[in-house]
Amino acid sequence: MGILVSSRMIPPKLKSNRIPRKQLVKKIQTGFNKKVTVLEAGAGHGKTLALRQSVEALPNQKWCWLNLAEDSNQLTLFWSYVLESLSDFLGNEKEVAFDNFQRSLQEGNLTSFGVFLLEILPKQDIYLVLDDFHHIIDTKLVASIDSFVAAMPDYLHLLLVTRYKPAIYLGQLLIEDELQYIQEADFLITPTEAKSVMLEVGYGNLSTEIQDQLISKAQGWLGGLQLLLLSGDFSPTVGADTSEKKIVFDYLAKEILDKLPKIEQNYLIHTSYYPFVFPELSCKLFPEINYEEMLEKLQKQHLMINRLENKEASYVYHPLLRDVLIEAFIKQEAAEIVIQKKQAAEVFLQQSYFDEGLSLLFEVEDYQQIMTLLLERPQNLRTSFYIQQVPDDAAVANIDFAFQKIFYYYTILNYEKLEQLICALEAAFPALQEAHVFNGLLALLGVEFIEVEDIRLSPVFLHSLPLNDVSKAFLFLQNALFFYYKNEFQEAILFVEESLSLNRKGKNPFINYFCETFLAQIYEEIGDFQQGLVLLERTYAKIEHMSADARVMRNYHLSFNLTIAGIYLKKMELTSAEKALQEIAQQQHPHIRASYLYNYAELHYLKGEEEEALAAVQQLELTDYYQNLRIKAGLFRYMLKSHQLSIGKQEQYLEDYAQMNQLSISNRLFYGMLLLARNERAKALKMVDQVLEISRRERIYFRIIGADLLKIDILLQMENCEERIFQDLYHEAIHYGKENKILCEFFLYKKELMILFNRLGNRICENFEPDELLFHEKINRLICPEEKTFLSKRELEVLRELTKGLTNKEISAQLFISMATTKTHILNIYRKLGVSSRVMAVEKARHLKLLE
C-alpha cells in the first residue's frame, strides 16, 4: 500500500507578475551540476521563489519539491516525506521501496533508509528540493542525512532552502567541489530590482525620494520592502532608530492588520494557524464567507499569500505574515482555540490530509479519536510513529490500541513499560482478566520466566471477544504458547496459523514476525529443522535491508540469531552456531543475555569443553531466567552427563518437578535421566515409555530420539534385554535423526552408544536403508573419533584388577605402573562410568558387560 500524497509535495506556484532575479537565478543554476546547493538567508528574502524560478528551466520529470515544517524534524516523518517525493522516479522499484518502508515499525528503523533509497533510484539526473531545511536539527536525523549525502551519486542533486546554516556536514562536499552555497548577501535586491517590485505591486507612482527611502529602509530585503509597501506608511521616521529588522517589520505587519476591515482581520487570524487554507476549511470555520471572494480581496491588497501549485483553490501565508497572525490567534481563550482546532482537524481528515489532521488532534489531546483513526489504518512506519506519541494512561482506555503500544515496547526491549501497561490493562478490563485473556502475555513476551498457569482459550471464545482482528491475532499467538508448553505442538501450529490469518488485514509487522519466529521455535522443538530454517530465512529476508543498529531492528536480529543458533546446535553445526551467538555476545539486556548464556553453555558442552560450559551455567544461575524448570532441564542433562550436577541440585529439581502441574517433554526426559542415575530403573523406564507415547502421537521427532536413546541407556543397565529391542530403538532414532540431521542427542549419549556398538557390532545396522547407514556412520565418527573406545585398554586392565579386590599398591605391582598412574586410571574409570566407589564401578561394569 502506498502513502497518501501529502500537501508537503506541492511546490509554490510562479506568479505571472513575478520579479525577475536574473543574476540570482543564474547563480543558483550554476550549482545544478553539483551534488548539493544551499540557499541560506533570513525570512522574506525570496529564497523559495528564486529557487522556484531556477528549477523552471529543468524538465518537470527531473525535479521534485518537499516543504518541510517543525514536525519534519523526526527521523520517521522526514524519510517518509522524502520517499513520497521521490516515488515517481522509482519505476519498478517503487513497490520494493514502499514495502520496505511500511514493514518498519518506528523511527529507529530508518537510520540507513536514505542509503537504501539511493541504491534503487534510477541513474538519471534528479533534483530534490528541501524547503525550510532549517527545521532539521534532530541529532539522529542529521546523522542519517549525513550518511545519505555521503553516499549520494553524481546524478542526484540536493537543493536546500534554509534560514540558517544547515546542521548537516558539508565540509567534504566543499573539498570535492560538489557544493554551491548561496548566502544572504546574494538575495539582497538591488535598487533597480526594488523599483521593479514597487512597479509590479502598483507603487510605481511614488516619488523618487520616497522610493529611495523605502529602498534604504529595506536594506535589500525583499520581504521587508513588501511589508513597507503594504503598510502604506511612508514616513521617513518609521524604524529609523533600530537595526533589528524583525522588530520593525513585525510592527509593520500589525499595522497592516489594523488597517484591514475587521472581517478580513478575523479571517486571516483564524486561518493562519493551519499549514494551508482550502475551500472546505474556510467553509467550516467561516460558513458565512464566500471563500473565493475573500481570497480575491486579500490578493488585491497584495498581502503575502501564495497559491499552491496543482491546487488552484489552496493558499499559504508567507512565514513573516503567518508568524504575526499566529501571535494573534493564540491570544484567544484556550477553550475556543481547542474548538477551532478540532473543527479544522475534522476537515483535514475528511479531505484525506491525514498528517495535518492528526497533528491537530494531538495538540488538543483528543487521544480517543487519534486511537480510533490509527486502528483503522494498516500499520506502517508513519502510523507507528503516532502510536508512540499517545500516552500510556490514555492508551489503556482502548484495549486494541494498548496492544499496539505493547508491540512497540516489546520491539525496543522496554520490558518495564510493557509490564506496567499489561498490569494497567488488567485493572481497566476486569471482565477480560477474569476470562484469563491476559494470562500468559508476560511469559509470551519474555518478561516472566516462570511457568504460567495453563488456561487455554478456545478459538470460538477468542473470536467472540470485543476486540479487533490484530488484538485477536495476538491472543491466538498467546494461546499457542500454552499448547507449546503442554507439548501439543500440532495444536500450537494451528493457533499460530490462525493468528497469521487474522493479521492479514491489519498487516501488523510485529505479529507476522513473532508468529514466524515462534513457528520456527516449534519446529525446532519438534525436530523439523528444515522447516524452521525456511521460516527463519523468509523472516530474515523481510528485514535484511533495514538498519541493524536501530533499536527495533536490533531486537529482531537478536531474536533471529538466538533462534537459528538453537537449530545449529541441535544439528551439531557448531561453527555456524558460534557465529550466530557472536552477533549477540555483547548484548547486556537481561533477557537476551540469559538466552545467550544458555546457548553458549550448550555450545561448549557439545564441543566437549565442559569447564567453559559450567562457567556459563554459573553466570546464568544469577538471572531470573534460570528459575524456569524447562531451562534447568535443558542444561542439567549435560551437567549430569559431565558429573557436574550436585546432589543438592538434583534433589531440588526433583522437589520442583513434583510441584509442577505443567511439564514439558524435556522436563520429563530429564526426570527419567535422574531416576536412572538414582538406580530407579523401573520408574525411569515407565517415564520414558510415556514420553515415547506422547512424542510419537504428536510427531515430536527430536524427543523421540532423546527418549529412544535414554531407553537404550536404561536397558543397558538391566539384565536379559533382547538384542532386537536395542536394534529397534536405535533404528527409530536413526530414522528421525537422518530425516532432520539431528546429532546433538547422539552426542549426549555417546558413551552408551559406544557400549552398544561394542556389544552388537554390525548387527546394530541390520535392515538399515542406505541413507540410514550413512547417518549411522556419521554418528559413529562423531562419538568415536580416531577409533577411541569408551575405556582405554589400560583402564580396562585396571578395572579387571579392581574386580579381584586388589589394592592400589597391588594393582601397580601387577601392571608395572606407578601408584600415581594407578590412581589416575581409577579416577578416570569413576568419571566415565559415573560412579564414586570401587564397588559401584565393578557393579556397573558388569551391567554394561565391559568385562566379558
PDB file of C-alpha atoms in Angstrom, residues 568-569 571-579 602-603 606-607:
ATOM      1  CA  TYR A 568      22.521 -25.187  14.506  1.00  0.00           C
ATOM      2  CA  LEU A 569      23.379 -26.614  17.927  1.00  0.00           C
ATOM      3  CA  LYS A 571      22.429 -30.272  14.125  1.00  0.00           C
ATOM      4  CA  MET A 572      25.948 -30.086  15.653  1.00  0.00           C
ATOM      5  CA  GLU A 573      26.845 -27.347  13.167  1.00  0.00           C
ATOM      6  CA  LEU A 574      28.890 -25.750  15.888  1.00  0.00           C
ATOM      7  CA  THR A 575      30.817 -23.248  13.767  1.00  0.00           C
ATOM      8  CA  SER A 576      27.582 -21.747  12.433  1.00  0.00           C
ATOM      9  CA  ALA A 577      26.061 -21.736  15.923  1.00  0.00           C
ATOM     10  CA  GLU A 578      29.086 -19.964  17.365  1.00  0.00           C
ATOM     11  CA  LYS A 579      28.983 -17.350  14.601  1.00  0.00           C
ATOM     12  CA  GLU A 602      25.195 -25.788  25.334  1.00  0.00           C
ATOM     13  CA  LEU A 603      27.713 -24.925  22.604  1.00  0.00           C
ATOM     14  CA  LEU A 606      28.744 -30.084  22.575  1.00  0.00           C
ATOM     15  CA  LYS A 607      32.345 -29.055  21.885  1.00  0.00           C
TER      16      LYS A 607
END
